[in-house]
Short mmCIF file of C-alpha atoms in Angstrom, two decimals:
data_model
loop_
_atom_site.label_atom_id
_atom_site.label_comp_id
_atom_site.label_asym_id
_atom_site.label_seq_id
_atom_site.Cartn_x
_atom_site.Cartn_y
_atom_site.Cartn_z
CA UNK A 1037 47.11 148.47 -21.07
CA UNK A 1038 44.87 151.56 -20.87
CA UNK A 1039 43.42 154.35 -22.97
CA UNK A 1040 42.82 157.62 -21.04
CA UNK A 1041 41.79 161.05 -22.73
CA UNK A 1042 43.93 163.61 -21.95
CA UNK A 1043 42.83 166.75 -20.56
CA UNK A 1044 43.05 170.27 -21.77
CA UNK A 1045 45.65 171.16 -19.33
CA UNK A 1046 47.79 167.99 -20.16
CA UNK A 1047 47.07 168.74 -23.84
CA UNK A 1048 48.21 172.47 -23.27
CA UNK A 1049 52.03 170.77 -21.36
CA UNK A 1050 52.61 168.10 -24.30
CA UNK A 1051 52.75 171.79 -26.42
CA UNK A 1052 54.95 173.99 -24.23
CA UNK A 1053 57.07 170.98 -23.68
CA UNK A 1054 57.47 170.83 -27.77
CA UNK A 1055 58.13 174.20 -28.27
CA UNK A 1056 60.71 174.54 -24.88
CA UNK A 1057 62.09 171.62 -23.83
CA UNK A 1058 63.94 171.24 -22.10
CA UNK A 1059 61.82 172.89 -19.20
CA UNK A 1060 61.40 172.64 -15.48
CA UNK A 1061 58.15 171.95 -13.59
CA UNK A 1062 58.35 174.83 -12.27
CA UNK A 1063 58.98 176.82 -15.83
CA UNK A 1064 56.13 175.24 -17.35
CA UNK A 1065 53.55 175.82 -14.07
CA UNK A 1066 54.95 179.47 -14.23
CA UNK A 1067 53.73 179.67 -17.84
CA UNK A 1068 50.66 177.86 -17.10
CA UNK A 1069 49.92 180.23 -13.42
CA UNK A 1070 49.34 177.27 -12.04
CA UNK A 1071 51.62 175.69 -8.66
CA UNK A 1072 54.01 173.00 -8.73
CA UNK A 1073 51.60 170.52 -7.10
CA UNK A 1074 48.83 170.86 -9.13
CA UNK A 1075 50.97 169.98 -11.73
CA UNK A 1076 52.63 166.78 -10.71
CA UNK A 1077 49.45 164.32 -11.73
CA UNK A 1078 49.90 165.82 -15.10
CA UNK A 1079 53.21 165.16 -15.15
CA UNK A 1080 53.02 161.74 -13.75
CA UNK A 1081 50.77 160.71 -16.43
CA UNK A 1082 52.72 162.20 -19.56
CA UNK A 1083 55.56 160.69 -18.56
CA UNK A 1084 53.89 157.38 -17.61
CA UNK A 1085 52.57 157.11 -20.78
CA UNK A 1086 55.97 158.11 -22.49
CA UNK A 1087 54.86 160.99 -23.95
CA UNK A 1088 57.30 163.19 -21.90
CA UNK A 1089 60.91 161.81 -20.69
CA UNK A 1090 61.83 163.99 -17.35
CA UNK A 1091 66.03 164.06 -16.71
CA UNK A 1092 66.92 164.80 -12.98
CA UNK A 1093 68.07 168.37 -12.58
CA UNK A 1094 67.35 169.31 -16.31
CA UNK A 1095 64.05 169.29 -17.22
CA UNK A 1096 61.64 167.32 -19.54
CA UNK A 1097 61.77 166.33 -22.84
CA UNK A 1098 58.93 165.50 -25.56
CA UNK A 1099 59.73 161.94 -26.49
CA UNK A 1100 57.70 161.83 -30.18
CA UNK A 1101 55.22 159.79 -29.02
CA UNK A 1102 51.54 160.87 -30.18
CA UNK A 1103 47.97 159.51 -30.34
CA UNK A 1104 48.08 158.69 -33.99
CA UNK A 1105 50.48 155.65 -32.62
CA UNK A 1106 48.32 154.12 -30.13
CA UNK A 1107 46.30 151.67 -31.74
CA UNK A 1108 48.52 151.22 -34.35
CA UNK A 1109 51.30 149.53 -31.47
CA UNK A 1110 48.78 147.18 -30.67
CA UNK A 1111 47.53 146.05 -34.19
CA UNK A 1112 51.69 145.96 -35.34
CA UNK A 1113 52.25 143.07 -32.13
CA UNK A 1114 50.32 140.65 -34.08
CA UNK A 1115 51.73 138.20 -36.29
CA UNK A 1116 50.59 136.54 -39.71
CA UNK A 1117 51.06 133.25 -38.08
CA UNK A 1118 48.56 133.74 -35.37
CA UNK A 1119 45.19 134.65 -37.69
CA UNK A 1120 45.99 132.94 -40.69
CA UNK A 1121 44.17 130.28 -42.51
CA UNK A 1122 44.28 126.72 -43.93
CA UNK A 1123 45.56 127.50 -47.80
CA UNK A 1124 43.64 125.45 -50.30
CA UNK A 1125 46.04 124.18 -53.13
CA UNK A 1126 45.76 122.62 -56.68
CA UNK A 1127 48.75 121.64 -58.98
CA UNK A 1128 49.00 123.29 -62.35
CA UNK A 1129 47.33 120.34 -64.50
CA UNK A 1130 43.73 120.89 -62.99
CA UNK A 1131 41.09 121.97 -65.45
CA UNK A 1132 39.96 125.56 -64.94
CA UNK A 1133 36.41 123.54 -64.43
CA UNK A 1134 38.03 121.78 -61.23
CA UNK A 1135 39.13 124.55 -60.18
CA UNK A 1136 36.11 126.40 -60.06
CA UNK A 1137 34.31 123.44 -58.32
CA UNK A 1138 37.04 123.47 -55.72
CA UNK A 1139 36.33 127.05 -55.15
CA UNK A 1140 32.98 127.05 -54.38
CA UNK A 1141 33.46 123.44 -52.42
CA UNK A 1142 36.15 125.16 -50.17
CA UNK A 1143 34.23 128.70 -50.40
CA UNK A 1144 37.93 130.81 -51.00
CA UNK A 1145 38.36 133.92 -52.96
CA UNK A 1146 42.17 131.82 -54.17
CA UNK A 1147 43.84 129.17 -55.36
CA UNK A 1148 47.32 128.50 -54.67
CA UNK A 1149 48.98 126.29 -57.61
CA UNK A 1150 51.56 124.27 -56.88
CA UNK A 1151 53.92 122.59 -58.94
CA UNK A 1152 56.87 119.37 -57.63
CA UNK A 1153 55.26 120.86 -54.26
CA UNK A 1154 56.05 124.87 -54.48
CA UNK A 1155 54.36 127.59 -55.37
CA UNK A 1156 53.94 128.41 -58.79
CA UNK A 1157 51.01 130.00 -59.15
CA UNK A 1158 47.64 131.97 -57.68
CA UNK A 1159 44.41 131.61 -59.57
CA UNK A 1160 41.24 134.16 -57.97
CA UNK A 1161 37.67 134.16 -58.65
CA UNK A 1162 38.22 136.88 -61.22
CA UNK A 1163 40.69 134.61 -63.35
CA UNK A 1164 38.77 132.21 -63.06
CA UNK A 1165 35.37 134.48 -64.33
CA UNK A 1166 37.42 136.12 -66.80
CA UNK A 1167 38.53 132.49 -68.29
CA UNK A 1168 34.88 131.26 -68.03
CA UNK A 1169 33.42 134.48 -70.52
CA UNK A 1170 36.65 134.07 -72.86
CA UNK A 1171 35.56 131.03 -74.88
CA UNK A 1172 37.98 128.38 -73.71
CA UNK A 1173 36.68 125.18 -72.93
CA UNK A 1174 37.39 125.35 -69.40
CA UNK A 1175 37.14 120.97 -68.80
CA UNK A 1176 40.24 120.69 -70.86
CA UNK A 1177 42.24 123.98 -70.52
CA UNK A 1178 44.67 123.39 -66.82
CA UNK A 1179 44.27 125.87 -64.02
CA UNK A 1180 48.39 126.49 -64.81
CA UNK A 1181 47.60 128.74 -68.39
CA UNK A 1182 45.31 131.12 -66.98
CA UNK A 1183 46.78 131.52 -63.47
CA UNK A 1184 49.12 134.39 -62.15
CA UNK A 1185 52.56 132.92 -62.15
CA UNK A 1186 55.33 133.39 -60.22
CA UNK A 1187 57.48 135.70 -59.57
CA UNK A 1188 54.32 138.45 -60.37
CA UNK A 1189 53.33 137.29 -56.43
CA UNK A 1190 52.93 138.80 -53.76
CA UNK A 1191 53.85 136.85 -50.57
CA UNK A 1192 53.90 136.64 -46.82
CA UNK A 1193 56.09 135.01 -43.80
CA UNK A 1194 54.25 133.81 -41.14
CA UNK A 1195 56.73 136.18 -38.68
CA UNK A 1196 55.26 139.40 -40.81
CA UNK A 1197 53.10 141.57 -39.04
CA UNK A 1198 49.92 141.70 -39.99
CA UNK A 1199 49.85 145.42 -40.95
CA UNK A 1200 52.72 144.50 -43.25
CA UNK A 1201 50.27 141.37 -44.92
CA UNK A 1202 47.38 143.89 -44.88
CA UNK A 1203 49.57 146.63 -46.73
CA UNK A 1204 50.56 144.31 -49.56
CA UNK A 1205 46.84 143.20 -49.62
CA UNK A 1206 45.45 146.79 -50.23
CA UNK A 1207 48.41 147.93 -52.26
CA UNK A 1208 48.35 145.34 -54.82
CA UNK A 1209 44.80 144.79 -55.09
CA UNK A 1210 44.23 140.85 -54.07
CA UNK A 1211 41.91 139.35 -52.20
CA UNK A 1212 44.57 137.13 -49.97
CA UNK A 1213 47.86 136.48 -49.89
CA UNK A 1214 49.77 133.02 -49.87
CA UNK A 1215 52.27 132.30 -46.44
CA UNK A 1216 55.08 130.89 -47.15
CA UNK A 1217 58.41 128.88 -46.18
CA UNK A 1218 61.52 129.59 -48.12
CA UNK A 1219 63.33 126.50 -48.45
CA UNK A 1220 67.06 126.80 -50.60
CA UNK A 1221 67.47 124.14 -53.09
CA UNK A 1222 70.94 124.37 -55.31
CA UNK A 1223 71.04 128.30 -54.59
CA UNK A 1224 67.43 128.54 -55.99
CA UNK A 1225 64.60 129.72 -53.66
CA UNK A 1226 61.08 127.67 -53.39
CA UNK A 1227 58.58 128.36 -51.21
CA UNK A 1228 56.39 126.21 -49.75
CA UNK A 1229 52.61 127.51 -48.98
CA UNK A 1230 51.91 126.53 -45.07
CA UNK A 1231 48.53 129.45 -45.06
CA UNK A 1232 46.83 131.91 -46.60
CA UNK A 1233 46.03 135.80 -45.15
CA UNK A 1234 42.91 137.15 -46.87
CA UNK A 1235 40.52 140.04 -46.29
CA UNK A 1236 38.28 138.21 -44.02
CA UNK A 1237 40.66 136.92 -41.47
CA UNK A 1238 41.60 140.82 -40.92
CA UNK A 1239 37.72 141.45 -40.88
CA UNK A 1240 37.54 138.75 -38.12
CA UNK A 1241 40.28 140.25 -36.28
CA UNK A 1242 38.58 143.11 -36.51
CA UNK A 1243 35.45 142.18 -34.93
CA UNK A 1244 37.77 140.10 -32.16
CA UNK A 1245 39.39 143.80 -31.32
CA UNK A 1246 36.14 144.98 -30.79
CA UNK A 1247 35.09 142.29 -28.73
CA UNK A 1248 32.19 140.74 -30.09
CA UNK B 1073 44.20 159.70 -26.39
CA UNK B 1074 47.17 157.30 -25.07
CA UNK B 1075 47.84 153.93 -23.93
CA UNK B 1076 49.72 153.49 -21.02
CA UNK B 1077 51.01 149.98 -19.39
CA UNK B 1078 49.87 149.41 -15.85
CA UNK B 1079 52.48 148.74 -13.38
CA UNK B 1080 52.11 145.90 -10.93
CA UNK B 1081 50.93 147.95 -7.88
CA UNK B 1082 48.38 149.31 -10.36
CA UNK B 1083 46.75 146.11 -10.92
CA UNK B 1084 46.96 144.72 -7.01
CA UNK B 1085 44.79 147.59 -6.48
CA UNK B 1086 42.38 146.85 -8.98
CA UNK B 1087 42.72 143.55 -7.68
CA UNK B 1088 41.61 144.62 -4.56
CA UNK B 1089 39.19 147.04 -5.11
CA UNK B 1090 37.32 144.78 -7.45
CA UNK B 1091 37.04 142.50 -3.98
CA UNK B 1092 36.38 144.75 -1.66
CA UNK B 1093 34.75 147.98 -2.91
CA UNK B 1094 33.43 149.95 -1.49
CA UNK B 1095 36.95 150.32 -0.03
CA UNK B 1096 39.07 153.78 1.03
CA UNK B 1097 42.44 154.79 0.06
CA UNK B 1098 43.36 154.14 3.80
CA UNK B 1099 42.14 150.55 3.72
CA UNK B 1100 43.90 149.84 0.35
CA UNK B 1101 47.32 151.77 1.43
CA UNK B 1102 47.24 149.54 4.36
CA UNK B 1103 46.74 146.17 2.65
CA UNK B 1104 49.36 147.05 0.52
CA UNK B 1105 52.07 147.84 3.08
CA UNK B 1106 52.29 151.60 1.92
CA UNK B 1107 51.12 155.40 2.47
CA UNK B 1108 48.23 157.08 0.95
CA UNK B 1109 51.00 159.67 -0.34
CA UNK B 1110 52.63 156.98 -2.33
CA UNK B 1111 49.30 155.97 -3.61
CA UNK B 1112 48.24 158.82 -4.64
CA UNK B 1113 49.29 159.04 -8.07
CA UNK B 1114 48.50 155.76 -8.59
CA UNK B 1115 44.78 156.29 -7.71
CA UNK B 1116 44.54 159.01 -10.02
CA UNK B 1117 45.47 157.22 -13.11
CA UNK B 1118 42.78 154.28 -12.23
CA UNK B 1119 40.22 157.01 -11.78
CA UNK B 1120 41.42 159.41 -14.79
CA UNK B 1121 41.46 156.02 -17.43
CA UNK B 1122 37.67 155.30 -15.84
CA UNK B 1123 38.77 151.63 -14.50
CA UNK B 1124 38.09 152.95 -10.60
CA UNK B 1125 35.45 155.27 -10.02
CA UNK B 1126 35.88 157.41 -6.45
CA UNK B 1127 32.82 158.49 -4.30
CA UNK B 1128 33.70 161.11 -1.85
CA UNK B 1129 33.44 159.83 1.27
CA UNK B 1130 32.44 156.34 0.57
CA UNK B 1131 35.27 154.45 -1.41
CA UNK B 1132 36.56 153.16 -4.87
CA UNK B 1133 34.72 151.16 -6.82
CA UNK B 1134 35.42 148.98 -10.09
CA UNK B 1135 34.00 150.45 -12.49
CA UNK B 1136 34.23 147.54 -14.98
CA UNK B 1137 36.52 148.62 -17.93
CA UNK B 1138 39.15 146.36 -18.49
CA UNK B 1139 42.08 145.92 -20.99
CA UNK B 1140 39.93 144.15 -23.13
CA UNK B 1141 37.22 146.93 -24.10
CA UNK B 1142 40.39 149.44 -24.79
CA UNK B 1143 40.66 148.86 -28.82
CA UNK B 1144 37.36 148.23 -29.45
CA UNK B 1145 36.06 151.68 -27.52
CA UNK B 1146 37.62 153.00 -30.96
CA UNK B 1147 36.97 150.23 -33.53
CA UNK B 1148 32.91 150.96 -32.20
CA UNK B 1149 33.42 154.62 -32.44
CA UNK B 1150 33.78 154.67 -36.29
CA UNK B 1151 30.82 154.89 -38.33
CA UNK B 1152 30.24 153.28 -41.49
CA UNK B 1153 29.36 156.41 -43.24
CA UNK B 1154 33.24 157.63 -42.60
CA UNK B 1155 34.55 154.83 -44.61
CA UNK B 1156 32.03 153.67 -47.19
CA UNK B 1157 32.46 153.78 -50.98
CA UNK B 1158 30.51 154.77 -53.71
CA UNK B 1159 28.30 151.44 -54.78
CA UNK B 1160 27.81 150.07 -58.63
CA UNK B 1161 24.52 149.58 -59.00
CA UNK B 1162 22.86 148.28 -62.33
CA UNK B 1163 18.88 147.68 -62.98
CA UNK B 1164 17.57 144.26 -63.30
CA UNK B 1165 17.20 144.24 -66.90
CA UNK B 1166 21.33 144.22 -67.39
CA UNK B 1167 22.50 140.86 -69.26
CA UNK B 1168 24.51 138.37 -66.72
CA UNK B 1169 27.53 139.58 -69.29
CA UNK B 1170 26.78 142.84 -69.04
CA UNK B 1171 26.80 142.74 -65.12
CA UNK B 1172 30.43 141.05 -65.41
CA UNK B 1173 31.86 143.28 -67.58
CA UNK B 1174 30.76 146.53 -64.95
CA UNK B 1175 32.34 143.97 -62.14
CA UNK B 1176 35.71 144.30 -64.31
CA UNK B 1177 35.49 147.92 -65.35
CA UNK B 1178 34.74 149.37 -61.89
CA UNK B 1179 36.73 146.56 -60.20
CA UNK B 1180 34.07 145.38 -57.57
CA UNK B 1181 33.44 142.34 -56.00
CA UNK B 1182 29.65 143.07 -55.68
CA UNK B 1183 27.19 145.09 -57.98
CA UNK B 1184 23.92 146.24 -56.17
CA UNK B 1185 20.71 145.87 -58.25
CA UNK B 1186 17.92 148.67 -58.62
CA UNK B 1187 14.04 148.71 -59.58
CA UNK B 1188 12.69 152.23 -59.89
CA UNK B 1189 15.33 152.79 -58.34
CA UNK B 1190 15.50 150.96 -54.99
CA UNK B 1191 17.34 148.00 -54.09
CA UNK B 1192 15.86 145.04 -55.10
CA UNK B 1193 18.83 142.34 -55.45
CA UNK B 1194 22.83 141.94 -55.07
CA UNK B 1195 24.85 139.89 -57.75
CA UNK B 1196 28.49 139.12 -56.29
CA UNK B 1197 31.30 137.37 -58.15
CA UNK B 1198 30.69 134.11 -56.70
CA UNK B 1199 26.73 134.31 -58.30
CA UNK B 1200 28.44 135.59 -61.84
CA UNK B 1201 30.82 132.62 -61.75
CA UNK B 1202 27.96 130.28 -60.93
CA UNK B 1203 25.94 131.34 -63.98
CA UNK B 1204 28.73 131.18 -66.72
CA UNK B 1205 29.36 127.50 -65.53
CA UNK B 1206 25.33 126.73 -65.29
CA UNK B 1207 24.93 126.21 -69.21
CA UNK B 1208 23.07 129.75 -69.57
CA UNK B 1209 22.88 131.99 -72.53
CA UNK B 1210 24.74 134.93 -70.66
CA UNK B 1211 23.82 137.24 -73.32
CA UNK B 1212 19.78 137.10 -73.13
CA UNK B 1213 19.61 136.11 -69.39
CA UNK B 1214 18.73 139.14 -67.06
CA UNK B 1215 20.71 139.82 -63.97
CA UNK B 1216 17.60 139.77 -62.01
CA UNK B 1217 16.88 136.21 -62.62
CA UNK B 1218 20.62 135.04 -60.85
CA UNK B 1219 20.75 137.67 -57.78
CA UNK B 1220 19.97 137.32 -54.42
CA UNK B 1221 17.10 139.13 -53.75
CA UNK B 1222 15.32 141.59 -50.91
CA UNK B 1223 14.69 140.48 -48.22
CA UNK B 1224 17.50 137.96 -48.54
CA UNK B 1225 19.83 140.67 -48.23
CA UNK B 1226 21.28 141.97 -45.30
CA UNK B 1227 21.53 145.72 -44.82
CA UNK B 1228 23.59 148.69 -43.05
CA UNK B 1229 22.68 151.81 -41.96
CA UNK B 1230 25.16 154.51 -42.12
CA UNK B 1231 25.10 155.51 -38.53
CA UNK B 1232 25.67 151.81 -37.85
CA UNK B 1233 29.13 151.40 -36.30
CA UNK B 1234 31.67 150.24 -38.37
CA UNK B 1235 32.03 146.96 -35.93
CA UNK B 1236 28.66 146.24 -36.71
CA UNK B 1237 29.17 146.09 -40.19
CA UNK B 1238 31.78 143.89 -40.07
CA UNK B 1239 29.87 141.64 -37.95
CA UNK B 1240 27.21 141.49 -40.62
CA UNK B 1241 29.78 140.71 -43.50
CA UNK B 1242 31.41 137.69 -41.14
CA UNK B 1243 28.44 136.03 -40.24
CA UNK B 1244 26.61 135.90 -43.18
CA UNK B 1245 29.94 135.13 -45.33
CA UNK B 1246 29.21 138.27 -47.93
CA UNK B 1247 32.32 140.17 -49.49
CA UNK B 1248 30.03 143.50 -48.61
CA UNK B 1249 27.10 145.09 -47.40
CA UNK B 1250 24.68 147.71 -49.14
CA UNK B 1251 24.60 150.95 -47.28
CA UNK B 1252 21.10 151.57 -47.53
CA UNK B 1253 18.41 154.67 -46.30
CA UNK B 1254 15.00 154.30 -45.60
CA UNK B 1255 11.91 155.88 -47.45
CA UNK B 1256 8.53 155.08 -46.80
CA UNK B 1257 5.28 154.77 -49.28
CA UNK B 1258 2.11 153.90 -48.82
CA UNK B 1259 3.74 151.95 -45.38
CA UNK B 1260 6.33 150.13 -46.97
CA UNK B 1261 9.79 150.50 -46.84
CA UNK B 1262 11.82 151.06 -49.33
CA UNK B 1263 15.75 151.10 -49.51
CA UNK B 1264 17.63 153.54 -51.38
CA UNK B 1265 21.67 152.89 -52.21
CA UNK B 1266 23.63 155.36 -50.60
CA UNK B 1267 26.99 153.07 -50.15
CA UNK B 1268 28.75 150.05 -50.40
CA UNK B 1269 30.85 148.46 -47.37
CA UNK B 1270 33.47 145.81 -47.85
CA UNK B 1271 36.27 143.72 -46.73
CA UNK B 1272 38.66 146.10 -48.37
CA UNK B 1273 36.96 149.22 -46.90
CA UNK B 1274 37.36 147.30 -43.61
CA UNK B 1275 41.33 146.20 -44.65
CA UNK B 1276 41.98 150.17 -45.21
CA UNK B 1277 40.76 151.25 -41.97
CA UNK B 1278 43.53 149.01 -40.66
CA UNK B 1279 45.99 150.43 -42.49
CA UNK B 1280 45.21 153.40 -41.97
CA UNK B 1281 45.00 152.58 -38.03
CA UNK B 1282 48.65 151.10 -38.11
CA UNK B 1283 49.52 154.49 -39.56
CA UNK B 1284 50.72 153.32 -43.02
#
């Protein structure tokens, strides 16, 4: 794939397309007092690209498709599967002082909680400073009172785009996001953690786009 | 700008341009079994996207852009003044509980710290969490004595590019950077707080790139 800048004269077709379509070639090089040939590059590229569909004997057409969509395509092909990270989990008895430890030992923003194996909770760094300032003794109160419990998560499947995962990150505020498996259990849904999508592995992909 | 998907005889000629440039439309129509007419149009793409660069009466060369330098061309064109926030910024005197209570009110991850009014320090959550577990009176102990301070603290510009940035907040593992600008006294420099870049300035840009 290829970005090219389009020129003033392909900028001016995209418009007269819009407003006229469907149009000849030789309609729009009329309008434009320009000939047929010089024309046909232009043509070639717009509908190359797919920003103009051209049907035999009737004209062309503007297919919808604009710059703000560009980069977007490519950053929508990529999967949570392929950037995400190693979760770290704790089950719901851990003291809020182990957790902490674990935190900084593993250097994550979150916790997932676990409890018979599934998710049942998310504790973050702010729990975790909130709890510490609140007067609880923090080596005997467990991880599972002061975490966010389930259903109040938000989640991701590995098979989501990453713009979906980044969405959900920004919209509700969090610093990452558990992936998970559903697995069906006597009609009941549990999920089973297998990664985690935070705000650094989009900041990494971001510095892989830009090639550095 | 648009991105359009090279077809195969696209990328022979690259192919064989990158081999044998200098090299004329005649030579390359040849090796590929067809007439300059029918190569025409494919020339001018190469040329027009800036991956073949034409000399009149010498040849094509490569001109060294390839697929992979297509995104980031964009990513690198941002600047981190276009997407920075507003900073919290407290003076060195502020109580360790006083800093966390800001972090919670303005909802940061980071809190920039100020003497006369220049940066001197940065206090993140992970350094807040630290304290309250460290045995310390959180109430009498100033900020200043538990944040990282200059020079330990790394800086951007706000004509840096925003890939830049985010290079910065990978490799040194920070949740953000101080945008900072220069004043000088009595030749030294001193940084004044203009900004704040983060992962979540960084995870809206790619929203707003998908076109969410």
């Amino acid at each position: 794939m290829v970005i090219i800048q389009l020129n003033d004269r392909q900028m001016k077709i995209i418009e007269i397309v819009k407003e006229h379509e469907p149009i000849t070639s030789e309609q729009i090089a009329s309008m434009l007092n320009v000939t047929r040939a010089t024309l046909r590059p232009d043509l070639a590229i717009l509908t190359m690209t797919g920003i103009l569909d051209a049907r035999p004997k009737v004209g062309y057409f503007y297919a919808g498709i604009d710059e703000n969509n560009i980069i977007s395509k490519k950053l929508k092909s990529k999967k949570v599967s392929e950037i995400m990270s190693i979760p770290v989990l704790l089950t719901e008895e851990t003291t809020v002082y182990n957790a902490i430890v674990t935190m900084f030992l593993e250097d994550v923003g979150s916790i997932y909680i676990t409890n018979n194996g599934y998710l049942s909770g998310v504790v973050s760094r702010k729990d975790l400073l909130k709890s510490t300032i609140g007067g609880i003794d923090i080596n005997k109160i467990p991880v599972g009172m002061i975490m966010t419990r389930m259903p109040n998560i938000v989640l991701a499947n590995p098979n989501d785009s990453i713009s979906e995962a980044v969405k959900k990150i920004i919209d509700h505020e969090v610093d990452s996001i558990p992936v998970v498996e559903i697995e069906l259990k006597n009609e009941k849904e549990y999920y089973k953690v297998i990664g985690r999508i935070s705000k650094t592995n989009i900041a990494r992909l971001f510095v892989e786009l830009c090639g550095e």
